[in-house]
PDB file of C-alpha atoms in Angstrom:
ATOM      1  CA  PRO A   1     -19.700  11.499 -13.058  1.00 58.00           C
ATOM      2  CA  ALA A   2     -17.156  14.036 -11.279  1.00 70.00           C
ATOM      3  CA  VAL A   3     -14.570  11.958 -14.005  1.00 66.00           C
ATOM      4  CA  ALA A   4     -16.031  13.693 -16.767  1.00 68.00           C
ATOM      5  CA  ALA A   5     -16.533  16.988 -15.676  1.00 71.00           C
ATOM      6  CA  ASP A   6     -12.549  16.831 -14.533  1.00 72.00           C
ATOM      7  CA  VAL A   7     -11.381  15.917 -18.270  1.00 72.00           C
ATOM      8  CA  GLY A   8     -14.002  17.992 -19.770  1.00 76.00           C
ATOM      9  CA  VAL A   9     -16.012  15.227 -21.770  1.00 78.00           C
ATOM     10  CA  SER A  10     -19.442  13.945 -21.382  1.00 79.00           C
ATOM     11  CA  LYS A  11     -20.838  11.542 -19.452  1.00 80.00           C
ATOM     12  CA  ALA A  12     -21.760   9.591 -22.802  1.00 81.00           C
ATOM     13  CA  LEU A  13     -18.490   9.374 -23.603  1.00 81.00           C
ATOM     14  CA  VAL A  14     -17.129   7.987 -20.596  1.00 76.00           C
ATOM     15  CA  PHE A  15     -19.670   5.303 -20.088  1.00 79.00           C
ATOM     16  CA  HIS A  16     -19.051   4.665 -23.773  1.00 81.00           C
ATOM     17  CA  TYR A  17     -15.395   3.691 -22.895  1.00 82.00           C
ATOM     18  CA  PHE A  18     -16.309   2.039 -19.544  1.00 84.00           C
ATOM     19  CA  PRO A  19     -19.994   0.850 -19.428  1.00 86.00           C
ATOM     20  CA  THR A  20     -19.818   0.068 -15.700  1.00 84.00           C
ATOM     21  CA  GLN A  21     -18.057   1.963 -12.685  1.00 80.00           C
ATOM     22  CA  ARG A  22     -15.687  -1.074 -11.948  1.00 80.00           C
ATOM     23  CA  ASP A  23     -14.405  -0.799 -15.648  1.00 85.00           C
ATOM     24  CA  LEU A  24     -13.713   2.749 -14.942  1.00 82.00           C
ATOM     25  CA  GLN A  25     -12.027   1.887 -11.460  1.00 80.00           C
ATOM     26  CA  SER A  26      -9.916  -0.433 -13.001  1.00 82.00           C
ATOM     27  CA  ALA A  27      -8.565   1.878 -15.517  1.00 84.00           C
ATOM     28  CA  ILE A  28      -7.911   4.647 -13.100  1.00 81.00           C
ATOM     29  CA  ALA A  29      -5.952   1.899 -10.917  1.00 82.00           C
ATOM     30  CA  ASP A  30      -4.219   0.670 -13.940  1.00 87.00           C
ATOM     31  CA  ALA A  31      -3.258   4.258 -15.001  1.00 86.00           C
ATOM     32  CA  ALA A  32      -2.140   4.865 -11.265  1.00 84.00           C
ATOM     33  CA  ALA A  33      -0.273   1.725 -11.300  1.00 86.00           C
ATOM     34  CA  SER A  34       1.627   2.537 -14.505  1.00 90.00           C
ATOM     35  CA  ASP A  35       2.744   5.665 -12.995  1.00 89.00           C
ATOM     36  CA  MET A  36       3.911   4.401  -9.941  1.00 88.00           C
ATOM     37  CA  LEU A  37       5.992   1.966 -11.877  1.00 90.00           C
ATOM     38  CA  ALA A  38       7.400   4.460 -14.188  1.00 91.00           C
ATOM     39  CA  MET A  39       8.598   6.415 -10.774  1.00 89.00           C
ATOM     40  CA  PHE A  40      10.227   3.155  -9.253  1.00 88.00           C
ATOM     41  CA  ARG A  41      11.813   2.641 -13.016  1.00 89.00           C
ATOM     42  CA  SER A  42      13.267   6.248 -13.085  1.00 90.00           C
ATOM     43  CA  ILE A  43      15.448   5.613  -9.985  1.00 89.00           C
ATOM     44  CA  ASP A  44      19.173   5.685 -10.731  1.00 87.00           C
ATOM     45  CA  GLY A  45      20.150   2.364 -11.187  1.00 85.00           C
ATOM     46  CA  GLU A  46      24.129   3.460 -10.545  1.00 89.00           C
ATOM     47  CA  GLN A  47      23.432   4.272  -6.978  1.00 89.00           C
ATOM     48  CA  ASP A  48      24.010   1.608  -4.196  1.00 87.00           C
ATOM     49  CA  HIS A  49      20.978  -1.036  -3.512  1.00 83.00           C
ATOM     50  CA  ALA A  50      20.678   0.761   0.069  1.00 85.00           C
ATOM     51  CA  THR A  51      19.970   4.178  -1.514  1.00 90.00           C
ATOM     52  CA  GLN A  52      17.956   3.086  -4.504  1.00 89.00           C
ATOM     53  CA  LEU A  53      15.558   1.210  -1.906  1.00 89.00           C
ATOM     54  CA  ARG A  54      15.251   4.287  -0.222  1.00 91.00           C
ATOM     55  CA  GLN A  55      14.504   6.052  -3.290  1.00 93.00           C
ATOM     56  CA  GLY A  56      11.908   3.877  -3.848  1.00 91.00           C
ATOM     57  CA  LEU A  57      10.322   3.831  -0.529  1.00 93.00           C
ATOM     58  CA  GLU A  58      10.190   7.704  -0.644  1.00 95.00           C
ATOM     59  CA  LEU A  59       8.497   7.698  -4.003  1.00 93.00           C
ATOM     60  CA  PHE A  60       5.747   4.936  -2.884  1.00 92.00           C
ATOM     61  CA  VAL A  61       4.944   7.074   0.143  1.00 95.00           C
ATOM     62  CA  SER A  62       4.754  10.531  -1.963  1.00 94.00           C
ATOM     63  CA  PHE A  63       2.305   8.529  -4.071  1.00 91.00           C
ATOM     64  CA  VAL A  64       0.097   7.272  -1.847  1.00 92.00           C
ATOM     65  CA  GLU A  65       0.125  10.655   0.207  1.00 93.00           C
ATOM     66  CA  LEU A  66      -0.968  12.489  -3.159  1.00 91.00           C
ATOM     67  CA  ARG A  67      -3.937  10.626  -3.302  1.00 87.00           C
ATOM     68  CA  PRO A  68      -4.314   8.218   0.193  1.00 90.00           C
ATOM     69  CA  ALA A  69      -8.191   8.131  -0.025  1.00 83.00           C
ATOM     70  CA  SER A  70      -7.742   6.982  -3.295  1.00 79.00           C
ATOM     71  CA  TYR A  71      -5.234   4.418  -2.630  1.00 82.00           C
ATOM     72  CA  ALA A  72      -6.779   2.824   0.468  1.00 85.00           C
ATOM     73  CA  THR A  73     -10.063   2.404  -1.803  1.00 76.00           C
ATOM     74  CA  ILE A  74      -8.441   0.664  -4.719  1.00 76.00           C
ATOM     75  CA  ALA A  75      -6.319  -1.332  -2.267  1.00 79.00           C
ATOM     76  CA  ARG A  76      -8.770  -2.533  -0.119  1.00 79.00           C
ATOM     77  CA  GLY A  77     -11.040  -3.494  -3.050  1.00 73.00           C
ATOM     78  CA  ALA A  78      -8.106  -5.535  -4.961  1.00 75.00           C
ATOM     79  CA  GLY A  79      -9.223  -8.054  -2.516  1.00 76.00           C
ATOM     80  CA  THR A  80     -12.749  -8.451  -3.478  1.00 82.00           C
ATOM     81  CA  ASP A  81     -12.679  -7.253  -6.889  1.00 82.00           C
ATOM     82  CA  PRO A  82     -10.825  -9.412  -9.741  1.00 87.00           C
ATOM     83  CA  GLN A  83     -10.133  -6.408 -12.100  1.00 85.00           C
ATOM     84  CA  LEU A  84      -8.447  -4.675  -9.463  1.00 83.00           C
ATOM     85  CA  ASN A  85      -6.764  -7.401  -7.895  1.00 86.00           C
ATOM     86  CA  ALA A  86      -5.511  -8.331 -11.591  1.00 88.00           C
ATOM     87  CA  VAL A  87      -4.025  -4.633 -11.477  1.00 87.00           C
ATOM     88  CA  PHE A  88      -2.368  -5.361  -8.069  1.00 86.00           C
ATOM     89  CA  GLU A  89      -1.276  -8.624  -9.056  1.00 89.00           C
ATOM     90  CA  ARG A  90       0.673  -6.947 -12.281  1.00 91.00           C
ATOM     91  CA  SER A  91       1.865  -4.206  -9.998  1.00 90.00           C
ATOM     92  CA  ARG A  92       3.581  -6.429  -7.330  1.00 90.00           C
ATOM     93  CA  SER A  93       5.141  -8.678  -9.922  1.00 92.00           C
ATOM     94  CA  GLU A  94       6.583  -5.676 -11.632  1.00 93.00           C
ATOM     95  CA  ILE A  95       7.797  -4.388  -8.201  1.00 91.00           C
ATOM     96  CA  VAL A  96       9.348  -7.446  -7.616  1.00 90.00           C
ATOM     97  CA  SER A  97      11.228  -7.487 -11.185  1.00 90.00           C
ATOM     98  CA  ILE A  98      12.641  -4.177 -10.214  1.00 88.00           C
ATOM     99  CA  ILE A  99      13.929  -4.838  -7.142  1.00 85.00           C
ATOM    100  CA  ALA A 100      15.394  -8.232  -8.195  1.00 85.00           C
ATOM    101  CA  THR A 101      16.959  -6.586 -11.011  1.00 83.00           C
ATOM    102  CA  ALA A 102      18.401  -3.634  -8.624  1.00 80.00           C
ATOM    103  CA  LEU A 103      19.922  -6.486  -6.508  1.00 78.00           C
ATOM    104  CA  GLY A 104      21.149  -8.444  -9.400  1.00 77.00           C
ATOM    105  CA  LEU A 105      19.058 -11.372  -8.928  1.00 80.00           C
ATOM    106  CA  GLU A 106      18.468 -12.055 -12.746  1.00 79.00           C
ATOM    107  CA  SER A 107      16.371 -15.164 -11.933  1.00 83.00           C
ATOM    108  CA  PRO A 108      15.245 -14.960  -8.440  1.00 84.00           C
ATOM    109  CA  SER A 109      13.275 -18.223  -7.315  1.00 84.00           C
ATOM    110  CA  ASP A 110      10.215 -18.816  -5.947  1.00 88.00           C
ATOM    111  CA  GLN A 111      11.277 -18.553  -2.440  1.00 85.00           C
ATOM    112  CA  VAL A 112      12.758 -15.120  -3.032  1.00 86.00           C
ATOM    113  CA  ARG A 113       9.833 -13.691  -4.576  1.00 89.00           C
ATOM    114  CA  MET A 114       7.450 -14.770  -2.154  1.00 90.00           C
ATOM    115  CA  TYR A 115       9.565 -12.973   0.347  1.00 89.00           C
ATOM    116  CA  MET A 116       9.578  -9.826  -1.772  1.00 90.00           C
ATOM    117  CA  ARG A 117       5.751 -10.253  -2.259  1.00 91.00           C
ATOM    118  CA  GLY A 118       5.623 -10.295   1.654  1.00 92.00           C
ATOM    119  CA  TRP A 119       7.738  -7.526   2.246  1.00 92.00           C
ATOM    120  CA  ILE A 120       5.589  -5.348  -0.840  1.00 92.00           C
ATOM    121  CA  ALA A 121       2.321  -6.547   1.283  1.00 91.00           C
ATOM    122  CA  LEU A 122       3.756  -5.295   4.485  1.00 94.00           C
ATOM    123  CA  CYS A 123       4.740  -1.793   2.799  1.00 93.00           C
ATOM    124  CA  GLU A 124       1.205  -1.635   1.349  1.00 91.00           C
ATOM    125  CA  GLU A 125      -0.470  -2.169   4.772  1.00 93.00           C
ATOM    126  CA  THR A 126       1.929  -0.493   7.047  1.00 96.00           C
ATOM    127  CA  ILE A 127       1.413   2.697   4.728  1.00 95.00           C
ATOM    128  CA  LEU A 128      -2.025   2.613   4.608  1.00 92.00           C
ATOM    129  CA  GLN A 129      -2.252   2.503   8.499  1.00 95.00           C
ATOM    130  CA  TRP A 130       0.225   5.440   8.539  1.00 96.00           C
ATOM    131  CA  ILE A 131      -1.640   7.287   6.411  1.00 93.00           C
ATOM    132  CA  ALA A 132      -4.810   6.974   8.517  1.00 93.00           C
ATOM    133  CA  THR A 133      -3.050   7.227  12.122  1.00 96.00           C
ATOM    134  CA  ARG A 134      -0.064   9.126  11.363  1.00 96.00           C
ATOM    135  CA  ALA A 135       1.215   7.221  14.404  1.00 97.00           C
ATOM    136  CA  VAL A 136       4.811   7.736  13.717  1.00 98.00           C
ATOM    137  CA  GLU A 137       7.364  10.435  11.780  1.00 98.00           C
ATOM    138  CA  ARG A 138       7.534  10.081   7.726  1.00 97.00           C
ATOM    139  CA  ASP A 139      11.145   9.459   8.432  1.00 97.00           C
ATOM    140  CA  ASP A 140      10.504   6.757  11.097  1.00 98.00           C
ATOM    141  CA  LEU A 141       7.847   5.048   8.458  1.00 98.00           C
ATOM    142  CA  ILE A 142      10.590   4.956   5.667  1.00 97.00           C
ATOM    143  CA  GLU A 143      13.316   3.903   7.722  1.00 96.00           C
ATOM    144  CA  PHE A 144      11.445   0.857   9.242  1.00 97.00           C
ATOM    145  CA  LEU A 145      10.244  -0.185   5.694  1.00 96.00           C
ATOM    146  CA  HIS A 146      14.067   0.207   4.603  1.00 94.00           C
ATOM    147  CA  THR A 147      15.001  -2.181   7.374  1.00 93.00           C
ATOM    148  CA  THR A 148      12.567  -4.863   6.962  1.00 94.00           C
ATOM    149  CA  ALA A 149      13.402  -5.049   3.196  1.00 89.00           C
ATOM    150  CA  PHE A 150      17.200  -5.996   3.852  1.00 82.00           C
ATOM    151  CA  ASP A 151      16.405  -8.250   6.592  1.00 86.00           C
ATOM    152  CA  ILE A 152      13.581  -9.925   4.821  1.00 85.00           C
ATOM    153  CA  ILE A 153      15.280 -10.198   1.192  1.00 77.00           C
ATOM    154  CA  ALA A 154      18.463 -10.532   2.887  1.00 74.00           C
ATOM    155  CA  ARG A 155      17.595 -13.397   4.629  1.00 76.00           C
ATOM    156  CA  ALA A 156      15.735 -14.966   1.385  1.00 73.00           C
ATOM    157  CA  VAL A 157      18.751 -14.634  -0.522  1.00 70.00           C
ATOM    158  CA  VAL A 158      20.984 -16.470   2.193  1.00 70.00           C
ATOM    159  CA  THR A 159      18.481 -19.321   2.832  1.00 67.00           C
ATOM    160  CA  LEU A 160      18.838 -19.948  -0.942  1.00 63.00           C
ATOM    161  CA  GLU A 161      22.383 -19.580  -1.021  1.00 61.00           C
ATOM    162  CA  ARG A 162      22.927 -22.016   1.824  1.00 65.00           C
ATOM    163  CA  ASP A 163      19.720 -24.143   0.242  1.00 65.00           C
ATOM    164  CA  GLN A 164      21.871 -24.579  -3.154  1.00 61.00           C
TER     165      GLN A 164
END
């Protein structure tokens, strides 16, 4: 396949390590997810929460912009493919952990994690729609996602504190 040519190896070698197209696609998605998570971990933790979040959103939008068709294919396929879904689930859980750590939440409740996961899903779908339509300017997209994060996550934390 094209992957073999891109990396300068034989098709037989690619199929040796990845017997099916699904295995190859899953490995590519896993490598991309690792790259994305490394980007998020590289954000300067000394900055205030708002700046860290904006930097994370900038990085994520840039990440998707570099490979929009691939990201869309994998993101849409994750719902129907157990291997891709596992990659996405690991990534989303790790992003929640990164956000929680940045916010100083050592052990966020299931409720807070649920709200964070909901926000991540909102980001994924909104960015996919933006890639397809460019209905708003890039800065407006990031501002929208930034604002909704604080609204959703702050509401979750306030609700948690009120209920305790």
